[in-house]
């Protein structure tokens, strides 16, 4: 038997998942859950790194003996270390406002077409490049002391065992990695005077980077999306994927990156997958809209469960008004319901007034944006997609899965719920030699994890709504 421990850091909580693998059978359980709530400190929105490491150690204690351990988080965020390897302050969260205006400044140095051609990354203010430029501009003292940058999964491994490594999938969220060579883009680093020595040696997913009390510390796919995609059960060649959590990442697997200007204008991103493929995808704000709306209503004294919100949405009139989930006002925390109303008012649509109407608007807008993104992927790749695999927490939302199938007109295969943790676990098992490769691991997931199948219906109503929606997100 092999026992592996996966740490997965999500938008509001972190989890330690212990898996056991023996005779071709995989079982797993959550052994520790803890809050992952950024907080204001020194004028910035930051990770609480010391608290998170305390919870890592507590999760390790609860797990008992294990053979290996791996960490995954969302992309782009990082810690800066001094010449002695000490953290120069808690890492700043991507929702911090320090990158406001940085994209526009950066594009004066390196035009958007050149930056995209060099990195294949959707140009977004949250990306590591723009966060680094904000440090250089607003905190030159920290920049002067910084000798090493470690992305968050690599930083957790470093704090545990002293490792010094930069895993490829998490690096590919930075806007600084060359998707062809899988090394740092000299063109980008030179343009912005960022020394390559700032980065740790790059390693592929599955590399053993250290040991902790006899267990191997493995650099899994540090980017949680790539862990989730790694656990996609036995996909067909014409399948697309949707990693659905706080963020939605909708895409497909390719053998080579797409770096042309059309791809840039469609805001599509080339990220490195755990299996060596390119995950060609679109970043879309996802369940954040529902999560933060629920928090806002709670702040106003109204308590709703997610089941309550789904029920109210079902009771509301369908296909009445829509938002673009990726409109900038929906990114910061706060009054999402009020912003939904204002968006509809500004775009001349019926304004949703009740909780159910607002939720219906959010649900339908997500489904329509997924169709919009699939169309963009088809334009850029020439592919016609025959199915959509929904992975992660969003698979528990039957209403969203059903709407997505109806809207896109293709079957939705939902599952596994624990895709991110399972991908983390599979990469460790491959590294330990217990599973042959990621393809065999996907077959294992398909054989052991439950899936739900949603067939499309009511296409005419959705087709009419989609024509209207395209005028909103033009």
mmCIF file of N, CA and C in Angstrom, residues 107-209:
data_model
loop_
_atom_site.group_PDB
_atom_site.id
_atom_site.type_symbol
_atom_site.label_atom_id
_atom_site.label_comp_id
_atom_site.label_asym_id
_atom_site.label_seq_id
_atom_site.Cartn_x
_atom_site.Cartn_y
_atom_site.Cartn_z
ATOM 1 N N UNK A 107 2.461 47.636 -21.167
ATOM 2 C CA UNK A 107 2.301 47.570 -22.618
ATOM 3 C C UNK A 107 2.956 48.743 -23.335
ATOM 4 N N UNK A 108 3.347 49.769 -22.592
ATOM 5 C CA UNK A 108 4.140 50.846 -23.177
ATOM 6 C C UNK A 108 5.578 50.386 -23.404
ATOM 7 N N UNK A 109 6.001 49.413 -22.603
ATOM 8 C CA UNK A 109 7.352 48.853 -22.739
ATOM 9 C C UNK A 109 7.380 47.709 -23.742
ATOM 10 N N UNK A 110 6.366 46.848 -23.684
ATOM 11 C CA UNK A 110 6.291 45.695 -24.580
ATOM 12 C C UNK A 110 4.861 45.598 -25.085
ATOM 13 N N UNK A 111 4.614 45.832 -26.360
ATOM 14 C CA UNK A 111 3.238 45.823 -26.876
ATOM 15 C C UNK A 111 2.547 44.489 -26.641
ATOM 16 N N UNK A 112 1.228 44.538 -26.603
ATOM 17 C CA UNK A 112 0.433 43.356 -26.270
ATOM 18 C C UNK A 112 0.698 42.201 -27.221
ATOM 19 N N UNK A 113 0.822 42.482 -28.520
ATOM 20 C CA UNK A 113 1.027 41.376 -29.465
ATOM 21 C C UNK A 113 2.363 40.688 -29.219
ATOM 22 N N UNK A 114 3.401 41.455 -28.887
ATOM 23 C CA UNK A 114 4.709 40.867 -28.617
ATOM 24 C C UNK A 114 4.704 40.088 -27.296
ATOM 25 N N UNK A 115 4.035 40.633 -26.285
ATOM 26 C CA UNK A 115 3.971 39.970 -24.991
ATOM 27 C C UNK A 115 3.219 38.651 -25.098
ATOM 28 N N UNK A 116 2.136 38.664 -25.863
ATOM 29 C CA UNK A 116 1.367 37.432 -26.021
ATOM 30 C C UNK A 116 2.140 36.396 -26.844
ATOM 31 N N UNK A 117 2.781 36.845 -27.904
ATOM 32 C CA UNK A 117 3.551 35.921 -28.749
ATOM 33 C C UNK A 117 4.678 35.259 -27.964
ATOM 34 N N UNK A 118 5.213 35.972 -26.979
ATOM 35 C CA UNK A 118 6.330 35.443 -26.185
ATOM 36 C C UNK A 118 5.878 34.485 -25.094
ATOM 37 N N UNK A 119 4.632 34.645 -24.608
ATOM 38 C CA UNK A 119 4.207 33.871 -23.433
ATOM 39 C C UNK A 119 2.936 33.053 -23.655
ATOM 40 N N UNK A 120 2.104 33.452 -24.597
ATOM 41 C CA UNK A 120 0.848 32.743 -24.834
ATOM 42 C C UNK A 120 -0.157 32.887 -23.716
ATOM 43 N N UNK A 121 0.066 33.827 -22.801
ATOM 44 C CA UNK A 121 -0.816 33.993 -21.652
ATOM 45 C C UNK A 121 -1.810 35.116 -21.897
ATOM 46 N N UNK A 122 -3.058 34.865 -21.540
ATOM 47 C CA UNK A 122 -4.066 35.921 -21.550
ATOM 48 C C UNK A 122 -3.559 37.079 -20.704
ATOM 49 N N UNK A 123 -3.589 38.275 -21.217
ATOM 50 C CA UNK A 123 -3.040 39.427 -20.506
ATOM 51 C C UNK A 123 -4.050 39.903 -19.476
ATOM 52 N N UNK A 124 -3.753 39.607 -18.212
ATOM 53 C CA UNK A 124 -4.636 39.941 -17.095
ATOM 54 C C UNK A 124 -3.822 40.624 -16.001
ATOM 55 N N UNK A 125 -4.406 41.629 -15.378
ATOM 56 C CA UNK A 125 -3.691 42.392 -14.358
ATOM 57 C C UNK A 125 -3.243 41.573 -13.174
ATOM 58 N N UNK A 126 -3.886 40.420 -12.938
ATOM 59 C CA UNK A 126 -3.517 39.595 -11.786
ATOM 60 C C UNK A 126 -2.252 38.786 -12.040
ATOM 61 N N UNK A 127 -1.797 38.684 -13.273
ATOM 62 C CA UNK A 127 -0.677 37.803 -13.584
ATOM 63 C C UNK A 127 0.599 38.221 -12.850
ATOM 64 N N UNK A 128 1.451 37.238 -12.619
ATOM 65 C CA UNK A 128 2.665 37.447 -11.814
ATOM 66 C C UNK A 128 3.517 38.592 -12.343
ATOM 67 N N UNK A 129 3.657 38.690 -13.650
ATOM 68 C CA UNK A 129 4.468 39.760 -14.227
ATOM 69 C C UNK A 129 4.035 41.112 -13.710
ATOM 70 N N UNK A 130 2.742 41.386 -13.746
ATOM 71 C CA UNK A 130 2.252 42.708 -13.350
ATOM 72 C C UNK A 130 2.325 42.894 -11.838
ATOM 73 N N UNK A 131 2.186 41.818 -11.089
ATOM 74 C CA UNK A 131 2.401 41.906 -9.647
ATOM 75 C C UNK A 131 3.863 42.271 -9.344
ATOM 76 N N UNK A 132 4.788 41.654 -10.079
ATOM 77 C CA UNK A 132 6.208 41.974 -9.873
ATOM 78 C C UNK A 132 6.518 43.418 -10.230
ATOM 79 N N UNK A 133 5.947 43.891 -11.326
ATOM 80 C CA UNK A 133 6.176 45.279 -11.726
ATOM 81 C C UNK A 133 5.619 46.242 -10.680
ATOM 82 N N UNK A 134 4.515 45.839 -10.026
ATOM 83 C CA UNK A 134 3.961 46.667 -8.950
ATOM 84 C C UNK A 134 4.915 46.711 -7.759
ATOM 85 N N UNK A 135 5.577 45.594 -7.462
ATOM 86 C CA UNK A 135 6.574 45.585 -6.383
ATOM 87 C C UNK A 135 7.721 46.518 -6.733
ATOM 88 N N UNK A 136 8.226 46.417 -7.945
ATOM 89 C CA UNK A 136 9.340 47.264 -8.370
ATOM 90 C C UNK A 136 8.998 48.746 -8.232
ATOM 91 N N UNK A 137 7.777 49.098 -8.599
ATOM 92 C CA UNK A 137 7.384 50.498 -8.606
ATOM 93 C C UNK A 137 7.033 51.027 -7.219
ATOM 94 N N UNK A 138 6.262 50.247 -6.467
ATOM 95 C CA UNK A 138 5.725 50.773 -5.203
ATOM 96 C C UNK A 138 6.515 50.348 -3.975
ATOM 97 N N UNK A 139 7.359 49.334 -4.101
ATOM 98 C CA UNK A 139 8.101 48.851 -2.937
ATOM 99 C C UNK A 139 9.532 48.503 -3.337
ATOM 100 N N UNK A 140 10.307 49.515 -3.744
ATOM 101 C CA UNK A 140 11.664 49.247 -4.235
ATOM 102 C C UNK A 140 12.585 48.639 -3.177
ATOM 103 N N UNK A 141 12.295 48.898 -1.897
ATOM 104 C CA UNK A 141 13.137 48.306 -0.846
ATOM 105 C C UNK A 141 12.999 46.782 -0.840
ATOM 106 N N UNK A 142 11.756 46.297 -0.930
ATOM 107 C CA UNK A 142 11.534 44.850 -0.993
ATOM 108 C C UNK A 142 12.145 44.285 -2.268
ATOM 109 N N UNK A 143 11.950 44.995 -3.380
ATOM 110 C CA UNK A 143 12.502 44.530 -4.647
ATOM 111 C C UNK A 143 14.034 44.411 -4.565
ATOM 112 N N UNK A 144 14.657 45.350 -3.915
ATOM 113 C CA UNK A 144 16.110 45.311 -3.787
ATOM 114 C C UNK A 144 16.605 44.152 -2.943
ATOM 115 N N UNK A 145 15.810 43.727 -1.983
ATOM 116 C CA UNK A 145 16.201 42.614 -1.110
ATOM 117 C C UNK A 145 15.837 41.246 -1.679
ATOM 118 N N UNK A 146 14.943 41.215 -2.656
ATOM 119 C CA UNK A 146 14.426 39.938 -3.164
ATOM 120 C C UNK A 146 15.486 39.204 -3.980
ATOM 121 N N UNK A 147 15.797 37.984 -3.545
ATOM 122 C CA UNK A 147 16.764 37.152 -4.264
ATOM 123 C C UNK A 147 16.133 35.887 -4.846
ATOM 124 N N UNK A 148 14.935 35.561 -4.403
ATOM 125 C CA UNK A 148 14.261 34.371 -4.907
ATOM 126 C C UNK A 148 12.749 34.580 -4.906
ATOM 127 N N UNK A 149 12.118 34.219 -5.993
ATOM 128 C CA UNK A 149 10.659 34.188 -6.088
ATOM 129 C C UNK A 149 10.220 32.731 -6.092
ATOM 130 N N UNK A 150 9.292 32.384 -5.216
ATOM 131 C CA UNK A 150 8.704 31.047 -5.208
ATOM 132 C C UNK A 150 7.191 31.175 -5.324
ATOM 133 N N UNK A 151 6.624 30.510 -6.329
ATOM 134 C CA UNK A 151 5.169 30.462 -6.431
ATOM 135 C C UNK A 151 4.612 29.711 -5.232
ATOM 136 N N UNK A 152 3.349 29.952 -4.925
ATOM 137 C CA UNK A 152 2.805 29.482 -3.649
ATOM 138 C C UNK A 152 2.982 27.982 -3.394
ATOM 139 N N UNK A 153 2.705 27.091 -4.342
ATOM 140 C CA UNK A 153 2.919 25.669 -4.030
ATOM 141 C C UNK A 153 4.377 25.363 -3.717
ATOM 142 N N UNK A 154 5.277 26.010 -4.463
ATOM 143 C CA UNK A 154 6.706 25.804 -4.230
ATOM 144 C C UNK A 154 7.144 26.415 -2.908
ATOM 145 N N UNK A 155 6.474 27.495 -2.498
ATOM 146 C CA UNK A 155 6.789 28.132 -1.226
ATOM 147 C C UNK A 155 6.393 27.235 -0.055
ATOM 148 N N UNK A 156 5.244 26.575 -0.151
ATOM 149 C CA UNK A 156 4.849 25.645 0.907
ATOM 150 C C UNK A 156 5.851 24.492 1.012
ATOM 151 N N UNK A 157 6.267 23.961 -0.135
ATOM 152 C CA UNK A 157 7.255 22.879 -0.121
ATOM 153 C C UNK A 157 8.577 23.358 0.480
ATOM 154 N N UNK A 158 8.982 24.579 0.116
ATOM 155 C CA UNK A 158 10.215 25.149 0.656
ATOM 156 C C UNK A 158 10.145 25.290 2.169
ATOM 157 N N UNK A 159 9.018 25.781 2.675
ATOM 158 C CA UNK A 159 8.863 25.964 4.115
ATOM 159 C C UNK A 159 8.880 24.626 4.851
ATOM 160 N N UNK A 160 8.461 23.574 4.161
ATOM 161 C CA UNK A 160 8.408 22.256 4.797
ATOM 162 C C UNK A 160 9.753 21.543 4.775
ATOM 163 N N UNK A 161 10.451 21.625 3.629
ATOM 164 C CA UNK A 161 11.666 20.795 3.520
ATOM 165 C C UNK A 161 12.881 21.548 2.998
ATOM 166 N N UNK A 162 12.755 22.861 2.749
ATOM 167 C CA UNK A 162 13.893 23.630 2.267
ATOM 168 C C UNK A 162 14.140 23.504 0.774
ATOM 169 N N UNK A 163 13.208 22.951 0.019
ATOM 170 C CA UNK A 163 13.392 22.762 -1.423
ATOM 171 C C UNK A 163 13.493 24.106 -2.142
ATOM 172 N N UNK A 164 14.132 24.077 -3.297
ATOM 173 C CA UNK A 164 14.290 25.285 -4.109
ATOM 174 C C UNK A 164 13.975 24.902 -5.546
ATOM 175 N N UNK A 165 12.688 24.959 -5.903
ATOM 176 C CA UNK A 165 12.253 24.494 -7.219
ATOM 177 C C UNK A 165 11.082 25.323 -7.701
ATOM 178 N N UNK A 166 10.930 25.371 -9.021
ATOM 179 C CA UNK A 166 9.824 26.090 -9.650
ATOM 180 C C UNK A 166 9.126 25.130 -10.603
ATOM 181 N N UNK A 167 7.921 24.697 -10.221
ATOM 182 C CA UNK A 167 7.184 23.698 -11.013
ATOM 183 C C UNK A 167 6.564 24.371 -12.240
ATOM 184 N N UNK A 168 6.525 23.658 -13.358
ATOM 185 C CA UNK A 168 6.215 24.257 -14.650
ATOM 186 C C UNK A 168 4.781 24.753 -14.786
ATOM 187 N N UNK A 169 3.789 23.989 -14.314
ATOM 188 C CA UNK A 169 2.407 24.423 -14.567
ATOM 189 C C UNK A 169 2.096 25.727 -13.846
ATOM 190 N N UNK A 170 2.600 25.888 -12.632
ATOM 191 C CA UNK A 170 2.341 27.122 -11.895
ATOM 192 C C UNK A 170 3.128 28.272 -12.523
ATOM 193 N N UNK A 171 4.319 27.980 -13.045
ATOM 194 C CA UNK A 171 5.115 29.015 -13.708
ATOM 195 C C UNK A 171 4.409 29.532 -14.953
ATOM 196 N N UNK A 172 3.618 28.676 -15.599
ATOM 197 C CA UNK A 172 2.976 29.083 -16.846
ATOM 198 C C UNK A 172 1.810 30.031 -16.622
ATOM 199 N N UNK A 173 1.454 30.323 -15.380
ATOM 200 C CA UNK A 173 0.436 31.336 -15.095
ATOM 201 C C UNK A 173 1.043 32.732 -14.942
ATOM 202 N N UNK A 174 2.351 32.851 -15.127
ATOM 203 C CA UNK A 174 3.067 34.059 -14.724
ATOM 204 C C UNK A 174 3.109 35.163 -15.769
ATOM 205 N N UNK A 175 2.876 34.845 -17.048
ATOM 206 C CA UNK A 175 3.089 35.771 -18.171
ATOM 207 C C UNK A 175 4.589 35.981 -18.418
ATOM 208 N N UNK A 176 5.401 35.015 -18.013
ATOM 209 C CA UNK A 176 6.843 35.131 -18.245
ATOM 210 C C UNK A 176 7.456 33.862 -18.814
ATOM 211 N N UNK A 177 6.665 32.777 -18.933
ATOM 212 C CA UNK A 177 7.194 31.499 -19.412
ATOM 213 C C UNK A 177 6.974 31.368 -20.914
ATOM 214 N N UNK A 178 7.993 30.887 -21.618
ATOM 215 C CA UNK A 178 7.895 30.624 -23.052
ATOM 216 C C UNK A 178 7.206 29.268 -23.241
ATOM 217 N N UNK A 179 6.020 29.218 -23.857
ATOM 218 C CA UNK A 179 5.294 27.956 -23.957
ATOM 219 C C UNK A 179 5.920 26.950 -24.922
ATOM 220 N N UNK A 180 6.823 27.420 -25.770
ATOM 221 C CA UNK A 180 7.501 26.500 -26.691
ATOM 222 C C UNK A 180 8.683 25.809 -26.026
ATOM 223 N N UNK A 181 9.495 26.571 -25.319
ATOM 224 C CA UNK A 181 10.689 25.995 -24.688
ATOM 225 C C UNK A 181 10.435 25.525 -23.266
ATOM 226 N N UNK A 182 9.311 25.983 -22.660
ATOM 227 C CA UNK A 182 8.985 25.702 -21.256
ATOM 228 C C UNK A 182 10.048 26.288 -20.316
ATOM 229 N N UNK A 183 10.784 27.266 -20.803
ATOM 230 C CA UNK A 183 11.737 28.015 -19.983
ATOM 231 C C UNK A 183 11.298 29.465 -19.913
ATOM 232 N N UNK A 184 12.029 30.277 -19.161
ATOM 233 C CA UNK A 184 11.668 31.680 -19.026
ATOM 234 C C UNK A 184 11.912 32.426 -20.330
ATOM 235 N N UNK A 185 11.025 33.343 -20.651
ATOM 236 C CA UNK A 185 11.157 34.129 -21.868
ATOM 237 C C UNK A 185 12.210 35.214 -21.649
ATOM 238 N N UNK A 186 13.340 35.086 -22.323
ATOM 239 C CA UNK A 186 14.393 36.080 -22.189
ATOM 240 C C UNK A 186 13.908 37.445 -22.678
ATOM 241 N N UNK A 187 13.074 37.413 -23.702
ATOM 242 C CA UNK A 187 12.548 38.656 -24.267
ATOM 243 C C UNK A 187 11.744 39.433 -23.221
ATOM 244 N N UNK A 188 10.902 38.730 -22.481
ATOM 245 C CA UNK A 188 10.076 39.390 -21.469
ATOM 246 C C UNK A 188 10.926 39.841 -20.292
ATOM 247 N N UNK A 189 11.783 38.961 -19.798
ATOM 248 C CA UNK A 189 12.601 39.320 -18.632
ATOM 249 C C UNK A 189 13.505 40.506 -18.948
ATOM 250 N N UNK A 190 14.099 40.514 -20.132
ATOM 251 C CA UNK A 190 14.975 41.627 -20.502
ATOM 252 C C UNK A 190 14.180 42.930 -20.630
ATOM 253 N N UNK A 191 12.999 42.846 -21.214
ATOM 254 C CA UNK A 191 12.194 44.055 -21.428
ATOM 255 C C UNK A 191 11.847 44.738 -20.119
ATOM 256 N N UNK A 192 11.635 43.931 -19.064
ATOM 257 C CA UNK A 192 11.193 44.498 -17.791
ATOM 258 C C UNK A 192 12.270 44.443 -16.710
ATOM 259 N N UNK A 193 13.508 44.162 -17.131
ATOM 260 C CA UNK A 193 14.658 44.148 -16.211
ATOM 261 C C UNK A 193 14.396 43.247 -14.997
ATOM 262 N N UNK A 194 13.942 42.036 -15.271
ATOM 263 C CA UNK A 194 13.724 41.032 -14.222
ATOM 264 C C UNK A 194 14.819 39.978 -14.369
ATOM 265 N N UNK A 195 15.684 39.819 -13.375
ATOM 266 C CA UNK A 195 16.791 38.857 -13.511
ATOM 267 C C UNK A 195 16.286 37.411 -13.461
ATOM 268 N N UNK A 196 16.782 36.580 -14.373
ATOM 269 C CA UNK A 196 16.371 35.175 -14.370
ATOM 270 C C UNK A 196 16.802 34.468 -13.089
ATOM 271 N N UNK A 197 17.852 34.980 -12.450
ATOM 272 C CA UNK A 197 18.328 34.386 -11.193
ATOM 273 C C UNK A 197 17.294 34.489 -10.073
ATOM 274 N N UNK A 198 16.260 35.321 -10.268
ATOM 275 C CA UNK A 198 15.213 35.446 -9.256
ATOM 276 C C UNK A 198 14.416 34.146 -9.127
ATOM 277 N N UNK A 199 14.413 33.339 -10.184
ATOM 278 C CA UNK A 199 13.567 32.151 -10.214
ATOM 279 C C UNK A 199 14.362 30.903 -9.847
ATOM 280 N N UNK A 200 13.698 30.003 -9.144
ATOM 281 C CA UNK A 200 14.311 28.725 -8.780
ATOM 282 C C UNK A 200 14.428 27.839 -10.017
ATOM 283 N N UNK A 201 15.281 26.821 -9.961
ATOM 284 C CA UNK A 201 15.381 25.887 -11.094
ATOM 285 C C UNK A 201 14.018 25.281 -11.423
ATOM 286 N N UNK A 202 13.682 25.262 -12.707
ATOM 287 C CA UNK A 202 12.370 24.776 -13.116
ATOM 288 C C UNK A 202 12.355 23.254 -13.131
ATOM 289 N N UNK A 203 11.250 22.671 -12.650
ATOM 290 C CA UNK A 203 11.086 21.217 -12.664
ATOM 291 C C UNK A 203 9.710 20.888 -13.249
ATOM 292 N N UNK A 204 9.576 19.695 -13.802
ATOM 293 C CA UNK A 204 8.305 19.248 -14.348
ATOM 294 C C UNK A 204 7.411 18.692 -13.256
ATOM 295 N N UNK A 205 6.131 18.611 -13.537
ATOM 296 C CA UNK A 205 5.190 18.007 -12.595
ATOM 297 C C UNK A 205 5.626 16.586 -12.287
ATOM 298 N N UNK A 206 5.585 16.249 -11.018
ATOM 299 C CA UNK A 206 5.976 14.902 -10.592
ATOM 300 C C UNK A 206 7.414 14.792 -10.130
ATOM 301 N N UNK A 207 8.169 15.890 -10.183
ATOM 302 C CA UNK A 207 9.560 15.846 -9.720
ATOM 303 C C UNK A 207 9.619 15.744 -8.196
ATOM 304 N N UNK A 208 10.521 14.933 -7.704
ATOM 305 C CA UNK A 208 10.771 14.858 -6.261
ATOM 306 C C UNK A 208 11.743 15.975 -5.911
ATOM 307 N N UNK A 209 11.331 16.889 -5.030
ATOM 308 C CA UNK A 209 12.141 18.070 -4.738
ATOM 309 C C UNK A 209 12.736 18.061 -3.328
#
